[in-house]
Backbone as JSON, one array per atom type, in Angstrom:
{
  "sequence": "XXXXXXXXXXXXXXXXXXXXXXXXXXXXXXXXXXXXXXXXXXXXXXXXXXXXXXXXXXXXXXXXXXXXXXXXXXXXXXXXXXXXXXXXXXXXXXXXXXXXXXXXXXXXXXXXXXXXXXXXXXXXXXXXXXXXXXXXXXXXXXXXXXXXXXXXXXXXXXXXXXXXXXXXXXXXXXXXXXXXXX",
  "N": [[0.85, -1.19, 0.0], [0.21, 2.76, -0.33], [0.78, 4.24, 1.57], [2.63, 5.76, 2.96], [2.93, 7.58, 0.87], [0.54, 8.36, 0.29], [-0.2, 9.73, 2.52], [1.95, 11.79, 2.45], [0.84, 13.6, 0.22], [-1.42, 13.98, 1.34], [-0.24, 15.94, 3.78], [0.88, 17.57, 1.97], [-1.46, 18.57, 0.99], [-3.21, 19.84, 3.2], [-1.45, 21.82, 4.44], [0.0, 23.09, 2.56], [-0.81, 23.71, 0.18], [-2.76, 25.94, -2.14], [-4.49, 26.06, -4.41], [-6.94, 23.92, -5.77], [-8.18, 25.83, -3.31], [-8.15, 24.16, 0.01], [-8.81, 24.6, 2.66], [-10.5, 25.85, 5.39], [-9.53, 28.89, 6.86], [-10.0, 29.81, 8.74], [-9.51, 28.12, 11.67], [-7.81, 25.7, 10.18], [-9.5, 23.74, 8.83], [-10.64, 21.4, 6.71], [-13.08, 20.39, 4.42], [-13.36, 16.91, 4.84], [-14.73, 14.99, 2.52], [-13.38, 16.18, 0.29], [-10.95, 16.36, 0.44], [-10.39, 13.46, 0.44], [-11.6, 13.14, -2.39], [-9.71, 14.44, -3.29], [-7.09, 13.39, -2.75], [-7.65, 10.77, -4.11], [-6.99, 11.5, -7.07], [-4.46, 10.87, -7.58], [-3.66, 8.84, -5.79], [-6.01, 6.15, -6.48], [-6.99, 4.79, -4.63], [-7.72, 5.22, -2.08], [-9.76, 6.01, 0.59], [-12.02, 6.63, 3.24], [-11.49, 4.66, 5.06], [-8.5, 4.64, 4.51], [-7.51, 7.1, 4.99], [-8.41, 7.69, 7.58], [-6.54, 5.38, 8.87], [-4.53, 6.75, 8.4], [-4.03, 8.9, 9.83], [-4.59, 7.85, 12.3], [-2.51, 6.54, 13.26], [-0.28, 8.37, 12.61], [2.86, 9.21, 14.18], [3.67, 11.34, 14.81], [1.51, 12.7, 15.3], [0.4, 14.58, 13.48], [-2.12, 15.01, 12.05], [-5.67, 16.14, 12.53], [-9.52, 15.38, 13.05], [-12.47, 16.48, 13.31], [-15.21, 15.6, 15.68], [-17.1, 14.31, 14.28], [-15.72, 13.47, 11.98], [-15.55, 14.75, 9.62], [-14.51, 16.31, 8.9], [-11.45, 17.38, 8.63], [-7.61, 17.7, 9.44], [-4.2, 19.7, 9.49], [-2.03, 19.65, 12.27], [-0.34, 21.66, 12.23], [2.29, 23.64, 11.2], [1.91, 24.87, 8.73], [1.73, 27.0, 5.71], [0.1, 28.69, 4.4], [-0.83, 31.71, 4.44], [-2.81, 33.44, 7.45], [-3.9, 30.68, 7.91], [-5.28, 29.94, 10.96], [-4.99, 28.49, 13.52], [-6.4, 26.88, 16.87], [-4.6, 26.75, 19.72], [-3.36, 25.71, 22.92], [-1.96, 27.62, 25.32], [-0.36, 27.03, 27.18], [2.35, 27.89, 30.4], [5.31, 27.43, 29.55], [7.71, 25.03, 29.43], [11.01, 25.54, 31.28], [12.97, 24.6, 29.67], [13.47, 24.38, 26.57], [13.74, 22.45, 22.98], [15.33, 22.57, 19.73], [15.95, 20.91, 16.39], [18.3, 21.32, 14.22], [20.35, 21.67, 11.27], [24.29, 21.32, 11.52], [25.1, 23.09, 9.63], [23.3, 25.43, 9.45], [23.53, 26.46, 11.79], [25.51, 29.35, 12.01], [24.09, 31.48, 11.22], [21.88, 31.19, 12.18], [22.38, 31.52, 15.18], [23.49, 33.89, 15.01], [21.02, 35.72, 14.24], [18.94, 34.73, 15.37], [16.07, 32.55, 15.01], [13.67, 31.88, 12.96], [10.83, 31.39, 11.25], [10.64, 31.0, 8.98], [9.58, 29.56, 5.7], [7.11, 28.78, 6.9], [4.36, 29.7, 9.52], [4.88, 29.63, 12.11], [7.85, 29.0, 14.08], [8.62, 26.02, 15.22], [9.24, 24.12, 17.8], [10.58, 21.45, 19.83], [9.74, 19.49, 22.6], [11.05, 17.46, 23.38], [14.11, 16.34, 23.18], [15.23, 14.1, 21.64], [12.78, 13.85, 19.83], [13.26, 16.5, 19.31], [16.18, 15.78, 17.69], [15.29, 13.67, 15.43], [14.46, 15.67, 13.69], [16.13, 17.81, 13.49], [17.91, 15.99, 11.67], [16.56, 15.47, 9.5], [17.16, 17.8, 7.93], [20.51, 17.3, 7.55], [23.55, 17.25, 9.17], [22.68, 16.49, 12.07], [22.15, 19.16, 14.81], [21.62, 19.81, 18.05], [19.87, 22.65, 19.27], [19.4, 24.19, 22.54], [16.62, 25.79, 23.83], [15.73, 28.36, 25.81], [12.94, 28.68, 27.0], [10.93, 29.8, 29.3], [12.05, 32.1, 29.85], [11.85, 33.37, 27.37], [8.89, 33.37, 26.52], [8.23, 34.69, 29.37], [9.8, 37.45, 28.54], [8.18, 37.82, 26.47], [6.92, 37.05, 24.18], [4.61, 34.98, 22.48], [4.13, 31.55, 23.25], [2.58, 28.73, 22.01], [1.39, 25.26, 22.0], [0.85, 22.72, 20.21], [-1.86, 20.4, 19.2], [-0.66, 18.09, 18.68], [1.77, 18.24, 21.0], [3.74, 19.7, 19.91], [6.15, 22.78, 20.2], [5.27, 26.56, 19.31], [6.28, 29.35, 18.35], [6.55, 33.09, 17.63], [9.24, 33.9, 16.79], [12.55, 33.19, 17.59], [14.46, 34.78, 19.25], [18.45, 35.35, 18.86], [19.79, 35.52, 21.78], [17.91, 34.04, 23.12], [18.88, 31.22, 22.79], [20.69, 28.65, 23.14], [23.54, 26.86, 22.17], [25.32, 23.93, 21.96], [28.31, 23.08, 23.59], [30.48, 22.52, 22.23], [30.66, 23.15, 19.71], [30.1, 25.92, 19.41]],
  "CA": [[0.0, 0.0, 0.0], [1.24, 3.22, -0.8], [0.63, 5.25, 2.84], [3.87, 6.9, 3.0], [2.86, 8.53, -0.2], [-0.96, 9.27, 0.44], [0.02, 10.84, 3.9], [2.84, 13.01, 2.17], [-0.3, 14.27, -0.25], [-2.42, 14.97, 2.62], [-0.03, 16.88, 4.42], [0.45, 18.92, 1.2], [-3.12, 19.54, 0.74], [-3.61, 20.41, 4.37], [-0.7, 22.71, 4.89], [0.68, 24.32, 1.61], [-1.98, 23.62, -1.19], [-3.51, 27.16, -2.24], [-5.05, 25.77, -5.63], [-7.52, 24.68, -5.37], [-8.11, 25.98, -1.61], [-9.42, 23.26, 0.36], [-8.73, 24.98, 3.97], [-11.02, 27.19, 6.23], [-8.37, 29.98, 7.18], [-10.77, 29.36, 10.69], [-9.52, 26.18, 12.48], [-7.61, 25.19, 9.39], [-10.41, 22.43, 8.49], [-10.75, 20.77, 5.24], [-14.44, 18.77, 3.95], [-12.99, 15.67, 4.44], [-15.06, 14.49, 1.24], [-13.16, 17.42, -0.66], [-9.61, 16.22, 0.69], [-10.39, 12.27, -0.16], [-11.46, 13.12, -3.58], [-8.55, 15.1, -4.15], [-5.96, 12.5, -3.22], [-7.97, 9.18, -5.52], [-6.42, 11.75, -8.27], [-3.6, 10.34, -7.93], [-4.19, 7.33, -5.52], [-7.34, 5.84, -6.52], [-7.35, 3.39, -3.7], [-7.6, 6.0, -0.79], [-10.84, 6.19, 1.12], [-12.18, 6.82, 4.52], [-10.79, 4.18, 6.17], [-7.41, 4.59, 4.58], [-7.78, 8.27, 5.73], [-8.59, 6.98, 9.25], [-5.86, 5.08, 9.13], [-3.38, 7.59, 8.42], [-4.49, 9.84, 11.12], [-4.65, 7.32, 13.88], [-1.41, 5.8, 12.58], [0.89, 9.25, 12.55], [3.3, 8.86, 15.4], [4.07, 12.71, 15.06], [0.52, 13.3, 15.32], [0.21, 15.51, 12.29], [-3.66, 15.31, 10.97], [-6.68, 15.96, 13.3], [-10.57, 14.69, 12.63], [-13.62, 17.19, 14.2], [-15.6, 14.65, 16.42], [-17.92, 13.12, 13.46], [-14.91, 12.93, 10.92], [-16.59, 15.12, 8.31], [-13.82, 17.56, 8.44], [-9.66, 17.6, 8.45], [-6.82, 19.59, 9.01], [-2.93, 19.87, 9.37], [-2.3, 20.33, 13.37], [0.63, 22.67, 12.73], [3.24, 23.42, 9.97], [0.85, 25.81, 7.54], [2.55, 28.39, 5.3], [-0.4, 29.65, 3.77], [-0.72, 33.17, 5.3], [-3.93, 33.36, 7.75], [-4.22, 30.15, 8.81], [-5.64, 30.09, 12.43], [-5.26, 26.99, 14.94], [-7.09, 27.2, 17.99], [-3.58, 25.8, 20.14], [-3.34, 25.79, 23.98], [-0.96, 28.48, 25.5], [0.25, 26.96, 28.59], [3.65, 28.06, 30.58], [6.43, 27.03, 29.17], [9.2, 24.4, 30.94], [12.26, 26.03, 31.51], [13.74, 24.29, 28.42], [12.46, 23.3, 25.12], [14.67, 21.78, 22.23], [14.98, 22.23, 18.29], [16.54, 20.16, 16.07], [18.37, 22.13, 13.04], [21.25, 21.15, 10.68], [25.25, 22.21, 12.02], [25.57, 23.99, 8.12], [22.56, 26.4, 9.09], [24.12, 27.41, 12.9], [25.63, 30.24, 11.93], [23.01, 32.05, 10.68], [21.24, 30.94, 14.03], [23.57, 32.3, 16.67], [23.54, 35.43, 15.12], [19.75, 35.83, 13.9], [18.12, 33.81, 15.66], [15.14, 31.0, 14.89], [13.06, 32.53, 12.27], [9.55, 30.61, 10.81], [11.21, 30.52, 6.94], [8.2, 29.54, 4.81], [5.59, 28.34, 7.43], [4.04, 30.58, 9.97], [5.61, 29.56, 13.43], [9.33, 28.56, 14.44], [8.66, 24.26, 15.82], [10.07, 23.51, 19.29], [10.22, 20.3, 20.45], [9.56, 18.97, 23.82], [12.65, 16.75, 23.83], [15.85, 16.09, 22.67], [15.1, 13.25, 20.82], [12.46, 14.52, 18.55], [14.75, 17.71, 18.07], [17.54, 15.17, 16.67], [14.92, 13.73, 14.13], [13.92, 17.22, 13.11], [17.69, 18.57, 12.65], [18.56, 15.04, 10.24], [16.27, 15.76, 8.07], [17.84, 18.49, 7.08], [21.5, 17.43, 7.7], [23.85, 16.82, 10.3], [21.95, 17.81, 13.38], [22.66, 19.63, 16.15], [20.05, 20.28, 19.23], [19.53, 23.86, 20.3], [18.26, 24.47, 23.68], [15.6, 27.36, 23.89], [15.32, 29.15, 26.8], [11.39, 28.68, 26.88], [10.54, 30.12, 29.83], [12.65, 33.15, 29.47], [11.09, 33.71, 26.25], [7.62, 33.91, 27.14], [8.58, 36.45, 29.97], [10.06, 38.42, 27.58], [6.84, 38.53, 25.57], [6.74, 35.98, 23.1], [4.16, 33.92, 23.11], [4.53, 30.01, 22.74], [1.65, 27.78, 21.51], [1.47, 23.99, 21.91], [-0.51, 22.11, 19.46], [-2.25, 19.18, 19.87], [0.74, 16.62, 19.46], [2.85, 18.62, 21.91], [5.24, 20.45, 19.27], [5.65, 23.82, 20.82], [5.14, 27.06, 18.25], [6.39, 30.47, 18.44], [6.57, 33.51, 15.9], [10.86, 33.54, 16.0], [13.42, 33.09, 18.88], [16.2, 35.47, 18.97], [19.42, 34.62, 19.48], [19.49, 35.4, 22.81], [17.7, 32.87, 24.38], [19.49, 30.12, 22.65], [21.93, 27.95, 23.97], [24.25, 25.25, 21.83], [26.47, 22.46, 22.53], [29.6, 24.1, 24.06], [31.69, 21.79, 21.19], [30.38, 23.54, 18.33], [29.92, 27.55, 19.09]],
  "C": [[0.89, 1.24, 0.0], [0.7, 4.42, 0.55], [1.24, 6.76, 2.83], [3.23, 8.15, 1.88], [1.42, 9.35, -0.16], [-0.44, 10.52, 1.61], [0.92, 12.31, 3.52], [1.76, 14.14, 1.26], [-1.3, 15.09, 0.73], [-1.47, 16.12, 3.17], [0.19, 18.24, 3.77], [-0.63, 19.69, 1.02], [-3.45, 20.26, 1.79], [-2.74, 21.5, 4.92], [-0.07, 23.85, 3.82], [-0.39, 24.41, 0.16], [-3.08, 25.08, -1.13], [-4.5, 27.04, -3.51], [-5.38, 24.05, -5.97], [-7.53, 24.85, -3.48], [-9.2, 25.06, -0.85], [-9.43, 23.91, 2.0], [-9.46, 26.03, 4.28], [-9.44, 27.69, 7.04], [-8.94, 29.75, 8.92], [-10.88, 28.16, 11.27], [-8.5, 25.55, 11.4], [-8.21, 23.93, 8.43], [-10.62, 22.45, 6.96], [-12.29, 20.06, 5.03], [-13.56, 18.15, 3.63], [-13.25, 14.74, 2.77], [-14.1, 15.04, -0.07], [-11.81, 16.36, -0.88], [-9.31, 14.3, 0.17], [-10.72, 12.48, -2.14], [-10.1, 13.71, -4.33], [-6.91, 13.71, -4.27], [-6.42, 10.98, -4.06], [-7.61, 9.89, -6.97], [-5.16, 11.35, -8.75], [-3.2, 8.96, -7.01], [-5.49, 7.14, -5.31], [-8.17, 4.88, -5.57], [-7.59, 4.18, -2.19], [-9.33, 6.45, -0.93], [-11.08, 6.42, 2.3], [-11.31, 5.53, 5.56], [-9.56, 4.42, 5.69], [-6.79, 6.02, 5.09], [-7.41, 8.12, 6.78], [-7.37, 6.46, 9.83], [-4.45, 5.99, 9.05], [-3.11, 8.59, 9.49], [-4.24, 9.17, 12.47], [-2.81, 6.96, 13.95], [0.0, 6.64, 11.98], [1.77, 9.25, 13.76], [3.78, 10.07, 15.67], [3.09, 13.75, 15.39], [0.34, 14.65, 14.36], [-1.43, 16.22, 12.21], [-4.51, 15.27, 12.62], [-8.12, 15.78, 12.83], [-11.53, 15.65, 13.42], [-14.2, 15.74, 14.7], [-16.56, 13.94, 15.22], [-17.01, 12.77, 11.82], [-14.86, 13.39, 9.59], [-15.36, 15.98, 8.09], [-12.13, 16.82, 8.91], [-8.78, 18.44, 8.97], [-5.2, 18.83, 9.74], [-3.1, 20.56, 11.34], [-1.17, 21.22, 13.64], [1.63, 22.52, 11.12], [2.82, 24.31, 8.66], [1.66, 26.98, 7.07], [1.96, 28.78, 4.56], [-0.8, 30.57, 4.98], [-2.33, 32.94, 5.61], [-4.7, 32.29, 8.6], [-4.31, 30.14, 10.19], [-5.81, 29.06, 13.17], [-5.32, 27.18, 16.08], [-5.38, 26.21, 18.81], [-3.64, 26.55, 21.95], [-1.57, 27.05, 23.97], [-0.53, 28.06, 26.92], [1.96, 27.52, 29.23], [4.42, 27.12, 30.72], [7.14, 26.4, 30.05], [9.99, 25.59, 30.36], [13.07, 26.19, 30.22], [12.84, 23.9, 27.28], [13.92, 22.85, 24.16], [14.38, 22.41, 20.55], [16.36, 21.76, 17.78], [17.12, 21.26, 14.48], [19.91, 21.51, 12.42], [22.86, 21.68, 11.01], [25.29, 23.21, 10.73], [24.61, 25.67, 8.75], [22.71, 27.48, 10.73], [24.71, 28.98, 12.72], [24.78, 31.46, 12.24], [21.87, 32.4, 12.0], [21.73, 31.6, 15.24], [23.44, 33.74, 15.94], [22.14, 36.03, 15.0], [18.61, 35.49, 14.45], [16.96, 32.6, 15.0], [13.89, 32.12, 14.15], [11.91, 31.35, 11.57], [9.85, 30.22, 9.05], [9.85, 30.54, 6.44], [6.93, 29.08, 5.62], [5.57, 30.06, 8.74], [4.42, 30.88, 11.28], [7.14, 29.26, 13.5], [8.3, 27.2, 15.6], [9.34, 24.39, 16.56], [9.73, 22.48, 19.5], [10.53, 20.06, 21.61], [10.65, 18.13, 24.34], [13.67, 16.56, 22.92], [15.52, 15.25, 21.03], [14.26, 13.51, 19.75], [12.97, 15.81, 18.32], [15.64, 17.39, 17.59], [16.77, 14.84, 14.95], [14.67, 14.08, 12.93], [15.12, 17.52, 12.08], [18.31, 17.14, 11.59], [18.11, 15.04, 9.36], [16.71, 17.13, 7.52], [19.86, 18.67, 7.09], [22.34, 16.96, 8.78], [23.26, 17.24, 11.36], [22.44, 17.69, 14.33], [21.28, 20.11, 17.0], [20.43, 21.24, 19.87], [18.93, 23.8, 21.43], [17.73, 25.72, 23.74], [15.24, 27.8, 25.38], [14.04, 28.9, 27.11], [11.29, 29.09, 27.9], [11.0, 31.19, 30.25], [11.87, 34.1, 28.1], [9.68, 34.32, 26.14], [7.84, 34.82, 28.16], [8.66, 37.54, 29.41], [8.99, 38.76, 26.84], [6.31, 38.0, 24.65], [5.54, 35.14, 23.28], [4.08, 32.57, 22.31], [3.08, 29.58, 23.05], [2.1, 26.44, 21.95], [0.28, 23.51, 21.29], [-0.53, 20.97, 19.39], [-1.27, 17.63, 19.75], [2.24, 17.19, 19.59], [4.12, 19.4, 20.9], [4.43, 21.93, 19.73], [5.55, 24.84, 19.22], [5.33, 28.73, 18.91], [6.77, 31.79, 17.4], [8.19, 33.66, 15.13], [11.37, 33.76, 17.82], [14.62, 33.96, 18.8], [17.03, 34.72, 19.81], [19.69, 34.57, 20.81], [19.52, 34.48, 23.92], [17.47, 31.5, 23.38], [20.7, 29.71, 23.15], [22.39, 26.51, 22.88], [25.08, 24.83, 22.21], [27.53, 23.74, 22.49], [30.98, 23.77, 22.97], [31.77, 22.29, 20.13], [30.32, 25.0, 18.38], [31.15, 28.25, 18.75]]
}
């Protein structure tokens, strides 16, 4: 079955797909019906349960379902301008983590943690998913973020519903890297 590949479709449709627009800008929600017909255009074998299954069956928790399933949506990661996700604002631990490539440090230490083409800057909750993060794009290295410094300061940090934190950029500041590499 070709999962890997439906799921990579969905997450396009649900996060960067502007043509046609299947996303309410309010909640980011998709008609599910809309978002299944769109991917049997190019896998014809994808239906509600294989849907279902992709959703239950993300271990990064990506996709979310309204309570009768009718609707969709991307629970973070969106770089069309506008999108709005209802995300809890709780205070911050102490620390948070991101995972980023050693090539793109530079740039980091002096600039800080900037959102590039989506609409937040991704924190992760631990180490370990901030290593996964920083290999896909390279050798990675794990920043520590200040997070609870940050929010003081004024920032405010999001958490959406599978725990990746979200903020609009981190200055350099209140980062901290490995003492081997600065």
């Amino acid at each position: 079955m070709e999962l890997t590949k439906i799921s990579k479709k969905l997450s396009y449709l649900l996060r960067h797909c502007t043509e046609p627009f299947y996303i309410d800008l309010d909640g980011g929600w998709a008609d599910t019906e809309a978002i299944i017909s769109a991917l049997k255009t190019a896998y014809p074998v994808t239906d509600m349960d294989i849907l279902e299954k992709i959703v239950a069956d993300d271990a990064k928790g990506r996709y979310s379902f309204n309570e009768d399933h009718t609707r969709i949506r991307a629970n973070q990661g969106h770089s069309i301008p506008g999108v709005v996700i209802e995300m809890e604002q709780p205070e911050p631990p102490e620390f948070l983590y991101h995972g980023t490539a050693t090539r793109s440090l530079p740039d980091i230490l002096k600039d800080g943690l900037k959102p590039m083409s989506r609409q937040f800057v991704h924190i992760s909750p631990d180490t370990a998913t901030a290593e996964e993060v920083g290999k896909r794009h390279g050798k990675p290295v794990i920043l520590i973020i200040k997070a609870k410094e940050l929010a003081q300061s004024g920032h405010k940090l999001y958490r959406s519903s599978n725990g990746v934190w979200l903020t609009d950029e981190v200055p350099a500041e209140y980062i901290i890297a490995p003492e081997d590499i600065k």
